[in-house]
Amino acid sequence: MENAPRLLSADEFLLATLVGKLAVMAALATMLARYRRFRHILIFERRDWPDRLAFALGLTIPLALGVTSRILLQYDAADLMLEGAVLAGLIAGPYTGAIVGAAIALPAFFAGEWGALPFAVGCGFAGGGFREACPKEHIWNFSPFVFFSVPRYVWQMLRRFTTDWWQVALLSIPIGLEGIRQAVGTRFGEHRLFYFDAPSPWLTLAAYVATVLTVSIPIKIWNNARIEHRVHEQEKLLLAAKVEALKSQINPHFLFNTLTSVSSLIRSQPETARTVILKLSGLLRKLMRSQEQFVTLREELESIDEYLDIEVIRFGPRLGVRKDIAPDTLDVIVPSLILQPLVENAIKHGLTRKVGPGHITIRSRRQNSTLILDIEDDGLGISDERLPSAMSGGIGLSNVNERLRVIYGEPARVELRGAPGLGATAHVEIPIVFVPEQATA
């Protein structure tokens, strides 16, 4: 007898049922928010009928099963007919709310609860009517903590004769509908319209609070999903803007250096200067037409060829170019205009002051899932003391390093290696995130 299980009292059982309602609705709202189509419906206020239908089905099926389980299994916590209809109206409009309410109420209606169908339809229209009347952000701002704001609303009303009336009106909708359900259920009995028959005034108040929370909790969960999506989209836009800003630094830098060379050639070698200008105009025209952030390594090398044509004209036989390109790297996707500043840096700092001819060597190879690019020169080289300042100073190396860091994060890197009199090498590692199918066929 001492180990006999203790049964819940009527008050405790009702309180546990109300808490169960909150848990069921929170779990349902969380699961629905994980589906991409459902999140899309939450994020965009303008919805086509297919979207509204998908939203209606996402709510109707589990909520109708909940009403059915209440009827068949006596599990009262699963009956979210009032709250589901109001939510559908608040999020998707009056007609969607009415349709969802009617579909949820059908199991109860067929079980003899004749008041369920008109009541649920009315709940859907009530939520939808409020949606049509108020700014949409006021709905998304509805929070389970709204009860903590009631004293502030009352104080504002008494002190300034103003308050957030939209929140007060939204709070009154579930409270008013719960009052109607309690009144109809008390008058005609639970077999006509299901309601929570509270044995004490405090539990009646708890039933009202539970209804408000069951409406506000999914709104809070879904609004968090909307905010996360917006933050993610803004981060993507910020990343694209930062990459574009870094990319735009390169063109003026290259243009300035080339025009400086043209100005030095224009008196002594006018025909050479003319050729450089024609090559430059063709290259700039191509760069202005291309708005792509990523290209294949093959396309990037073609752009480098045009740039090197200009440099070979400037330097004449003093500049030689070699390429050692692995065939399986040609179709790897790389950020556009990533090689040109490295080649320009090698020519400017490695070969310009060198006496006699010099060579630039461009190498590429794959190492597991990483593309390795090396831009080598046999110029004056660089001392260990100057390596840190060479990486942080100037536009070429620092720009490429920053672009790769922004796009790929830690896996991508740029290193400058060299020794005095032995030339220098810009070593680049880029994660291979995509290779067109024809490259692997």
Tab-separated table of C-alpha atoms in Angstrom:
chain	number	residue	atom	x	y	z
A	1	MET	CA	0.000	0.000	0.000
A	2	GLU	CA	2.884	2.359	0.714
A	3	ASN	CA	4.103	2.075	-2.893
A	4	ALA	CA	0.696	2.630	-4.463
A	5	PRO	CA	0.824	5.255	-7.258
A	6	ARG	CA	-0.542	8.662	-6.427
A	7	LEU	CA	-3.272	9.848	-8.798
A	8	LEU	CA	-3.458	13.461	-9.894
A	9	SER	CA	-6.274	15.579	-8.579
A	10	ALA	CA	-8.640	17.284	-10.999
A	11	ASP	CA	-6.784	20.592	-10.569
A	12	GLU	CA	-3.387	18.998	-11.125
A	13	PHE	CA	-4.597	17.042	-14.137
A	14	LEU	CA	-5.987	20.168	-15.800
A	15	LEU	CA	-2.800	22.101	-15.102
A	16	ALA	CA	-0.707	19.284	-16.591
A	17	THR	CA	-2.973	19.249	-19.642
A	18	LEU	CA	-2.528	23.001	-20.168
A	19	VAL	CA	1.249	22.651	-19.930
A	20	GLY	CA	1.042	19.766	-22.381
A	21	LYS	CA	-0.765	22.063	-24.835
A	22	LEU	CA	2.168	24.454	-24.797
A	23	ALA	CA	4.650	21.633	-25.346
A	24	VAL	CA	2.673	20.156	-28.247
A	25	MET	CA	2.359	23.508	-30.027
A	26	ALA	CA	6.020	24.411	-29.454
A	27	ALA	CA	7.145	21.042	-30.850
A	28	LEU	CA	4.871	21.380	-33.892
A	29	ALA	CA	6.018	24.953	-34.616
A	30	THR	CA	9.675	23.935	-34.352
A	31	MET	CA	9.244	20.980	-36.712
A	32	LEU	CA	7.365	23.040	-39.303
A	33	ALA	CA	10.035	25.765	-39.208
A	34	ARG	CA	12.635	23.189	-40.270
A	35	TYR	CA	10.946	22.633	-43.644
A	36	ARG	CA	12.268	24.919	-46.403
A	37	ARG	CA	8.882	25.423	-48.092
A	38	PHE	CA	7.258	26.352	-44.793
A	39	ARG	CA	10.083	28.798	-43.944
A	40	HIS	CA	9.666	30.371	-47.378
A	41	ILE	CA	5.998	31.006	-46.579
A	42	LEU	CA	6.928	32.640	-43.267
A	43	ILE	CA	9.627	34.875	-44.747
A	44	PHE	CA	7.693	36.402	-47.652
A	45	GLU	CA	4.485	38.269	-46.894
A	46	ARG	CA	3.152	38.042	-50.456
A	47	ARG	CA	2.037	34.459	-50.996
A	48	ASP	CA	0.435	32.712	-53.933
A	49	TRP	CA	-2.371	30.222	-53.438
A	50	PRO	CA	-0.007	27.219	-53.780
A	51	ASP	CA	2.039	28.648	-50.902
A	52	ARG	CA	-1.086	29.228	-48.831
A	53	LEU	CA	-2.240	25.714	-49.559
A	54	ALA	CA	1.122	24.297	-48.466
A	55	PHE	CA	0.937	26.381	-45.285
A	56	ALA	CA	-2.647	25.217	-44.651
A	57	LEU	CA	-1.730	21.559	-45.092
A	58	GLY	CA	1.315	21.942	-42.851
A	59	LEU	CA	-0.938	23.114	-40.024
A	60	THR	CA	-4.140	21.210	-40.796
A	61	ILE	CA	-2.846	17.643	-40.896
A	62	PRO	CA	-1.125	17.561	-37.460
A	63	LEU	CA	-3.797	19.707	-35.788
A	64	ALA	CA	-6.666	17.617	-37.173
A	65	LEU	CA	-4.860	14.499	-35.926
A	66	GLY	CA	-4.622	16.213	-32.543
A	67	VAL	CA	-8.375	16.778	-32.390
A	68	THR	CA	-8.916	13.153	-33.450
A	69	SER	CA	-6.605	11.902	-30.691
A	70	ARG	CA	-8.533	13.988	-28.173
A	71	ILE	CA	-11.786	12.372	-29.271
A	72	LEU	CA	-10.496	8.796	-29.530
A	73	LEU	CA	-7.789	8.718	-26.856
A	74	GLN	CA	-9.088	11.412	-24.481
A	75	TYR	CA	-5.756	13.272	-24.808
A	76	ASP	CA	-7.068	16.795	-24.321
A	77	ALA	CA	-3.644	18.497	-24.662
A	78	ALA	CA	-3.542	17.656	-28.385
A	79	ASP	CA	-6.691	19.683	-29.171
A	80	LEU	CA	-5.368	22.992	-30.573
A	81	MET	CA	-8.360	23.869	-32.715
A	82	LEU	CA	-8.792	27.449	-31.485
A	83	GLU	CA	-5.098	28.278	-31.534
A	84	GLY	CA	-4.411	26.641	-34.901
A	85	ALA	CA	-7.242	28.487	-36.644
A	86	VAL	CA	-6.162	31.836	-35.162
A	87	LEU	CA	-2.541	31.236	-36.163
A	88	ALA	CA	-3.486	30.349	-39.726
A	89	GLY	CA	-5.506	33.559	-40.008
A	90	LEU	CA	-2.772	35.724	-38.467
A	91	ILE	CA	-0.044	34.369	-40.742
A	92	ALA	CA	-1.846	33.686	-44.034
A	93	GLY	CA	-5.084	35.709	-44.035
A	94	PRO	CA	-8.794	35.228	-43.289
A	95	TYR	CA	-9.649	32.711	-45.993
A	96	THR	CA	-6.699	30.467	-45.181
A	97	GLY	CA	-7.593	30.783	-41.499
A	98	ALA	CA	-11.195	29.797	-42.176
A	99	ILE	CA	-10.162	26.826	-44.335
A	100	VAL	CA	-7.665	25.586	-41.738
A	101	GLY	CA	-10.204	26.075	-38.949
A	102	ALA	CA	-12.886	24.137	-40.827
A	103	ALA	CA	-10.495	21.270	-41.629
A	104	ILE	CA	-9.292	21.033	-38.026
A	105	ALA	CA	-12.864	21.040	-36.700
A	106	LEU	CA	-14.197	18.303	-39.005
A	107	PRO	CA	-13.254	15.356	-36.709
A	108	ALA	CA	-15.038	17.036	-33.778
A	109	PHE	CA	-18.031	17.972	-35.942
A	110	PHE	CA	-18.462	14.389	-37.155
A	111	ALA	CA	-18.191	13.247	-33.526
A	112	GLY	CA	-21.315	15.275	-32.703
A	113	GLU	CA	-19.728	18.515	-31.488
A	114	TRP	CA	-21.821	20.699	-33.796
A	115	GLY	CA	-20.438	23.924	-32.422
A	116	ALA	CA	-16.863	23.070	-33.406
A	117	LEU	CA	-17.129	23.889	-37.122
A	118	PRO	CA	-18.644	27.400	-36.931
A	119	PHE	CA	-16.444	28.252	-33.952
A	120	ALA	CA	-13.199	27.204	-35.672
A	121	VAL	CA	-14.141	29.032	-38.885
A	122	GLY	CA	-14.875	32.132	-36.806
A	123	CYS	CA	-11.467	31.836	-35.110
A	124	GLY	CA	-9.773	31.707	-38.526
A	125	PHE	CA	-11.652	34.788	-39.721
A	126	ALA	CA	-10.859	36.620	-36.467
A	127	GLY	CA	-7.123	36.022	-36.863
A	128	GLY	CA	-7.237	36.859	-40.568
A	129	GLY	CA	-9.257	40.015	-39.997
A	130	PHE	CA	-6.672	41.272	-37.539
A	131	ARG	CA	-3.928	40.498	-40.069
A	132	GLU	CA	-5.696	42.580	-42.708
A	133	ALA	CA	-6.131	45.519	-40.330
A	134	CYS	CA	-2.752	45.859	-38.629
A	135	PRO	CA	0.889	46.255	-39.769
A	136	LYS	CA	2.409	42.803	-40.182
A	137	GLU	CA	5.412	43.443	-37.924
A	138	HIS	CA	3.064	43.897	-34.961
A	139	ILE	CA	1.958	40.299	-35.434
A	140	TRP	CA	5.550	39.041	-35.558
A	141	ASN	CA	6.366	41.043	-32.432
A	142	PHE	CA	3.711	39.174	-30.447
A	143	SER	CA	5.633	37.335	-27.746
A	144	PRO	CA	4.954	34.746	-25.025
A	145	PHE	CA	6.243	37.405	-22.618
A	146	VAL	CA	3.392	39.731	-23.511
A	147	PHE	CA	1.949	39.400	-19.996
A	148	PHE	CA	5.052	41.063	-18.587
A	149	SER	CA	4.319	44.050	-20.836
A	150	VAL	CA	0.742	44.532	-19.641
A	151	PRO	CA	1.744	46.780	-16.684
A	152	ARG	CA	3.773	48.931	-19.099
A	153	TYR	CA	0.806	49.226	-21.475
A	154	VAL	CA	-1.463	50.262	-18.576
A	155	TRP	CA	1.090	52.798	-17.297
A	156	GLN	CA	1.474	54.333	-20.777
A	157	MET	CA	-2.276	54.566	-21.117
A	158	LEU	CA	-2.718	56.264	-17.743
A	159	ARG	CA	0.258	58.604	-18.097
A	160	ARG	CA	0.188	59.615	-21.762
A	161	PHE	CA	-3.165	58.297	-22.942
A	162	THR	CA	-1.307	56.232	-25.510
A	163	THR	CA	-0.018	52.673	-25.728
A	164	ASP	CA	0.733	49.927	-28.232
A	165	TRP	CA	-2.886	49.327	-29.114
A	166	TRP	CA	-2.039	46.718	-31.736
A	167	GLN	CA	-0.439	44.480	-29.125
A	168	VAL	CA	-3.380	45.016	-26.791
A	169	ALA	CA	-5.814	44.145	-29.589
A	170	LEU	CA	-3.788	41.067	-30.543
A	171	LEU	CA	-3.748	39.962	-26.909
A	172	SER	CA	-7.517	40.363	-26.738
A	173	ILE	CA	-8.176	38.004	-29.694
A	174	PRO	CA	-7.223	34.675	-28.037
A	175	ILE	CA	-8.638	35.888	-24.728
A	176	GLY	CA	-11.961	36.838	-26.339
A	177	LEU	CA	-12.205	33.598	-28.332
A	178	GLU	CA	-11.393	31.543	-25.236
A	179	GLY	CA	-14.146	33.441	-23.417
A	180	ILE	CA	-16.605	32.563	-26.180
A	181	ARG	CA	-15.551	28.908	-26.032
A	182	GLN	CA	-15.948	28.843	-22.257
A	183	ALA	CA	-19.382	30.472	-22.471
A	184	VAL	CA	-20.680	28.174	-25.224
A	185	GLY	CA	-19.241	25.077	-23.549
A	186	THR	CA	-20.740	26.032	-20.186
A	187	ARG	CA	-24.131	26.778	-21.742
A	188	PHE	CA	-24.497	23.793	-24.066
A	189	GLY	CA	-22.051	21.286	-22.604
A	190	GLU	CA	-18.739	19.807	-23.682
A	191	HIS	CA	-20.454	17.438	-26.080
A	192	ARG	CA	-21.359	20.481	-28.262
A	193	LEU	CA	-18.043	22.361	-28.080
A	194	PHE	CA	-14.917	21.131	-26.355
A	195	TYR	CA	-13.540	23.400	-23.612
A	196	PHE	CA	-11.535	23.079	-20.421
A	197	ASP	CA	-13.977	22.926	-17.522
A	198	ALA	CA	-11.885	24.485	-14.766
A	199	PRO	CA	-12.974	23.641	-11.217
A	200	SER	CA	-11.629	26.916	-9.785
A	201	PRO	CA	-11.260	30.578	-10.888
A	202	TRP	CA	-7.456	30.270	-10.834
A	203	LEU	CA	-7.506	27.367	-13.247
A	204	THR	CA	-9.954	29.241	-15.456
A	205	LEU	CA	-7.414	32.070	-15.567
A	206	ALA	CA	-4.695	29.485	-16.336
A	207	ALA	CA	-6.781	28.261	-19.298
A	208	TYR	CA	-6.894	31.814	-20.708
A	209	VAL	CA	-3.151	32.267	-20.186
A	210	ALA	CA	-2.451	28.914	-21.864
A	211	THR	CA	-4.498	29.936	-24.912
A	212	VAL	CA	-2.542	33.188	-25.292
A	213	LEU	CA	0.778	31.385	-24.890
A	214	THR	CA	-0.190	28.645	-27.344
A	215	VAL	CA	-0.804	31.336	-29.976
A	216	SER	CA	2.260	33.438	-29.172
A	217	ILE	CA	4.867	30.657	-28.808
A	218	PRO	CA	4.765	29.515	-32.474
A	219	ILE	CA	4.794	33.145	-33.624
A	220	LYS	CA	7.937	33.680	-31.568
A	221	ILE	CA	9.568	30.510	-32.953
A	222	TRP	CA	8.694	31.391	-36.543
A	223	ASN	CA	9.800	34.996	-36.130
A	224	ASN	CA	13.188	33.763	-34.886
A	225	ALA	CA	13.439	31.653	-38.051
A	226	ARG	CA	12.624	34.756	-40.141
A	227	ILE	CA	15.265	36.809	-38.335
A	228	GLU	CA	17.890	34.092	-38.804
A	229	HIS	CA	17.097	33.992	-42.518
A	230	ARG	CA	17.403	37.780	-42.812
A	231	VAL	CA	20.720	37.791	-40.947
A	232	HIS	CA	22.009	35.010	-43.207
A	233	GLU	CA	20.925	36.889	-46.340
A	234	GLN	CA	22.490	40.133	-45.095
A	235	GLU	CA	25.735	38.296	-44.368
A	236	LYS	CA	25.735	36.943	-47.930
A	237	LEU	CA	25.088	40.429	-49.345
A	238	LEU	CA	27.813	41.904	-47.159
A	239	LEU	CA	30.246	39.211	-48.280
A	240	ALA	CA	29.426	39.829	-51.952
A	241	ALA	CA	29.838	43.589	-51.475
A	242	LYS	CA	33.175	43.137	-49.716
A	243	VAL	CA	34.486	40.814	-52.433
A	244	GLU	CA	33.350	43.267	-55.118
A	245	ALA	CA	35.055	46.136	-53.294
A	246	LEU	CA	38.311	44.196	-53.058
A	247	LYS	CA	38.068	43.224	-56.713
A	248	SER	CA	37.465	46.832	-57.753
A	249	GLN	CA	40.754	47.895	-56.106
A	250	ILE	CA	42.736	45.886	-58.649
A	251	ASN	CA	41.588	47.518	-61.879
A	252	PRO	CA	42.590	51.118	-60.977
A	253	HIS	CA	45.935	49.872	-59.659
A	254	PHE	CA	46.717	47.986	-62.853
A	255	LEU	CA	45.400	50.857	-64.990
A	256	PHE	CA	47.595	53.404	-63.217
A	257	ASN	CA	50.753	51.315	-63.702
A	258	THR	CA	50.043	50.654	-67.371
A	259	LEU	CA	49.244	54.292	-68.157
A	260	THR	CA	52.475	55.295	-66.443
A	261	SER	CA	54.342	52.933	-68.764
A	262	VAL	CA	52.500	54.325	-71.800
A	263	SER	CA	53.477	57.851	-70.850
A	264	SER	CA	57.143	56.836	-70.742
A	265	LEU	CA	56.893	55.125	-74.164
A	266	ILE	CA	54.897	57.752	-75.983
A	267	ARG	CA	57.901	59.910	-77.014
A	268	SER	CA	60.582	57.290	-77.503
A	269	GLN	CA	58.448	54.452	-78.922
A	270	PRO	CA	55.105	55.866	-80.131
A	271	GLU	CA	54.130	52.724	-82.076
A	272	THR	CA	54.779	50.566	-79.019
A	273	ALA	CA	52.732	52.962	-76.905
A	274	ARG	CA	49.889	52.747	-79.427
A	275	THR	CA	49.959	48.936	-79.331
A	276	VAL	CA	49.893	48.958	-75.531
A	277	ILE	CA	46.894	51.291	-75.543
A	278	LEU	CA	45.011	49.029	-77.968
A	279	LYS	CA	45.790	45.956	-75.857
A	280	LEU	CA	44.797	47.817	-72.709
A	281	SER	CA	41.475	48.980	-74.166
A	282	GLY	CA	40.652	45.411	-75.224
A	283	LEU	CA	41.486	44.035	-71.789
A	284	LEU	CA	39.483	46.721	-69.963
A	285	ARG	CA	36.526	46.184	-72.294
A	286	LYS	CA	36.549	42.500	-71.425
A	287	LEU	CA	36.844	43.190	-67.708
A	288	MET	CA	33.936	45.663	-67.809
A	289	ARG	CA	31.711	43.171	-69.628
A	290	SER	CA	32.461	40.404	-67.149
A	291	GLN	CA	30.504	40.681	-63.896
A	292	GLU	CA	31.210	37.126	-62.749
A	293	GLN	CA	32.857	36.666	-59.375
A	294	PHE	CA	34.137	33.179	-60.234
A	295	VAL	CA	35.611	31.715	-63.404
A	296	THR	CA	37.473	28.562	-64.380
A	297	LEU	CA	41.251	28.583	-64.145
A	298	ARG	CA	41.285	28.246	-67.943
A	299	GLU	CA	39.428	31.572	-68.304
A	300	GLU	CA	41.609	33.222	-65.689
A	301	LEU	CA	44.728	32.178	-67.598
A	302	GLU	CA	43.283	33.617	-70.827
A	303	SER	CA	42.865	36.969	-69.062
A	304	ILE	CA	46.436	36.729	-67.809
A	305	ASP	CA	47.634	36.156	-71.392
A	306	GLU	CA	46.124	39.472	-72.443
A	307	TYR	CA	47.742	41.220	-69.492
A	308	LEU	CA	51.124	39.578	-70.218
A	309	ASP	CA	50.893	40.685	-73.864
A	310	ILE	CA	50.972	44.261	-72.583
A	311	GLU	CA	53.867	43.564	-70.232
A	312	VAL	CA	55.904	41.773	-72.939
A	313	ILE	CA	55.454	44.808	-75.225
A	314	ARG	CA	56.641	47.072	-72.404
A	315	PHE	CA	59.681	44.998	-71.434
A	316	GLY	CA	60.523	43.466	-74.803
A	317	PRO	CA	62.964	40.521	-74.784
A	318	ARG	CA	63.790	41.196	-71.121
A	319	LEU	CA	60.581	39.403	-70.041
A	320	GLY	CA	59.921	35.729	-70.625
A	321	VAL	CA	56.824	33.809	-69.592
A	322	ARG	CA	56.600	30.102	-68.827
A	323	LYS	CA	53.584	27.997	-67.855
A	324	ASP	CA	53.401	24.646	-66.147
A	325	ILE	CA	49.668	24.013	-65.878
A	326	ALA	CA	48.328	20.603	-64.846
A	327	PRO	CA	45.456	19.637	-67.223
A	328	ASP	CA	43.194	18.532	-64.354
A	329	THR	CA	43.261	22.071	-62.906
A	330	LEU	CA	41.992	23.959	-65.956
A	331	ASP	CA	38.305	23.584	-65.070
A	332	VAL	CA	38.635	24.274	-61.352
A	333	ILE	CA	36.584	27.289	-60.276
A	334	VAL	CA	38.617	30.203	-58.875
A	335	PRO	CA	37.812	33.814	-57.955
A	336	SER	CA	38.064	36.014	-61.017
A	337	LEU	CA	41.076	38.305	-61.420
A	338	ILE	CA	43.037	36.416	-58.757
A	339	LEU	CA	46.273	35.840	-60.741
A	340	GLN	CA	46.779	39.248	-62.352
A	341	PRO	CA	47.839	41.129	-59.181
A	342	LEU	CA	50.274	38.325	-58.291
A	343	VAL	CA	51.856	38.363	-61.742
A	344	GLU	CA	51.992	42.159	-61.661
A	345	ASN	CA	53.624	42.048	-58.232
A	346	ALA	CA	56.285	39.594	-59.497
A	347	ILE	CA	57.102	41.801	-62.494
A	348	LYS	CA	57.114	45.063	-60.574
A	349	HIS	CA	59.144	43.992	-57.526
A	350	GLY	CA	61.108	41.072	-58.937
A	351	LEU	CA	62.059	41.938	-62.518
A	352	THR	CA	61.748	45.686	-63.089
A	353	ARG	CA	65.069	46.506	-61.391
A	354	LYS	CA	66.839	43.348	-62.500
A	355	VAL	CA	69.729	43.730	-64.941
A	356	GLY	CA	69.239	41.399	-67.894
A	357	PRO	CA	66.360	39.133	-68.837
A	358	GLY	CA	63.922	37.670	-66.335
A	359	HIS	CA	61.214	35.060	-66.361
A	360	ILE	CA	57.783	34.602	-64.828
A	361	THR	CA	56.611	31.011	-64.304
A	362	ILE	CA	52.971	30.165	-63.567
A	363	ARG	CA	52.393	26.675	-62.153
A	364	SER	CA	49.223	24.863	-61.106
A	365	ARG	CA	48.548	21.440	-59.612
A	366	ARG	CA	45.970	19.630	-57.511
A	367	GLN	CA	46.745	18.273	-54.096
A	368	ASN	CA	43.779	16.268	-52.797
A	369	SER	CA	40.948	18.830	-52.590
A	370	THR	CA	43.206	21.882	-52.875
A	371	LEU	CA	44.342	23.853	-55.925
A	372	ILE	CA	47.987	24.947	-55.664
A	373	LEU	CA	49.080	27.987	-57.693
A	374	ASP	CA	52.662	29.257	-57.765
A	375	ILE	CA	53.752	32.479	-59.482
A	376	GLU	CA	57.563	32.388	-59.574
A	377	ASP	CA	60.084	34.946	-60.748
A	378	ASP	CA	63.867	34.755	-61.006
A	379	GLY	CA	64.328	38.358	-60.039
A	380	LEU	CA	66.042	40.133	-57.172
A	381	GLY	CA	64.339	38.041	-54.506
A	382	ILE	CA	63.376	39.134	-51.018
A	383	SER	CA	64.933	38.892	-47.595
A	384	ASP	CA	63.288	37.230	-44.606
A	385	GLU	CA	63.068	40.593	-42.865
A	386	ARG	CA	61.015	42.092	-45.694
A	387	LEU	CA	58.547	39.198	-46.054
A	388	PRO	CA	56.019	40.394	-43.410
A	389	SER	CA	55.911	43.945	-44.777
A	390	ALA	CA	55.620	42.642	-48.358
A	391	MET	CA	52.517	40.636	-47.426
A	392	SER	CA	50.796	43.477	-45.571
A	393	GLY	CA	51.907	46.415	-47.690
A	394	GLY	CA	50.818	47.245	-51.209
A	395	ILE	CA	47.667	46.245	-53.004
A	396	GLY	CA	48.580	43.060	-54.887
A	397	LEU	CA	49.414	40.395	-52.304
A	398	SER	CA	47.319	41.813	-49.468
A	399	ASN	CA	44.298	42.175	-51.760
A	400	VAL	CA	44.483	38.574	-52.983
A	401	ASN	CA	45.016	37.326	-49.436
A	402	GLU	CA	42.013	39.285	-48.164
A	403	ARG	CA	39.754	38.151	-51.010
A	404	LEU	CA	40.595	34.508	-50.417
A	405	ARG	CA	40.108	34.892	-46.663
A	406	VAL	CA	36.683	36.486	-47.146
A	407	ILE	CA	35.523	33.862	-49.651
A	408	TYR	CA	36.992	30.639	-48.256
A	409	GLY	CA	38.060	31.403	-44.702
A	410	GLU	CA	41.027	29.652	-43.094
A	411	PRO	CA	41.546	26.853	-45.701
A	412	ALA	CA	42.715	29.404	-48.303
A	413	ARG	CA	46.040	31.186	-47.943
A	414	VAL	CA	48.729	33.144	-49.749
A	415	GLU	CA	52.422	32.866	-48.867
A	416	LEU	CA	55.381	34.788	-50.228
A	417	ARG	CA	58.588	32.807	-50.345
A	418	GLY	CA	62.020	33.832	-51.549
A	419	ALA	CA	65.600	34.697	-50.817
A	420	PRO	CA	67.888	37.574	-51.892
A	421	GLY	CA	69.131	37.036	-55.434
A	422	LEU	CA	67.109	33.830	-55.916
A	423	GLY	CA	63.759	35.262	-56.908
A	424	ALA	CA	60.432	34.975	-55.129
A	425	THR	CA	57.326	32.801	-55.275
A	426	ALA	CA	53.716	33.691	-54.454
A	427	HIS	CA	52.243	30.412	-53.220
A	428	VAL	CA	48.421	30.218	-53.255
A	429	GLU	CA	46.200	27.448	-51.877
A	430	ILE	CA	42.511	27.481	-52.806
A	431	PRO	CA	39.962	24.845	-51.674
A	432	ILE	CA	38.356	23.086	-54.652
A	433	VAL	CA	34.647	23.575	-53.994
A	434	PHE	CA	33.336	22.946	-57.509
A	435	VAL	CA	34.549	21.460	-60.764
A	436	PRO	CA	32.250	21.345	-63.823
A	437	GLU	CA	31.122	17.864	-64.821
A	438	GLN	CA	32.893	17.991	-68.177
A	439	ALA	CA	36.197	18.294	-66.322
A	440	THR	CA	35.712	14.985	-64.566
A	441	ALA	CA	34.050	13.124	-67.418
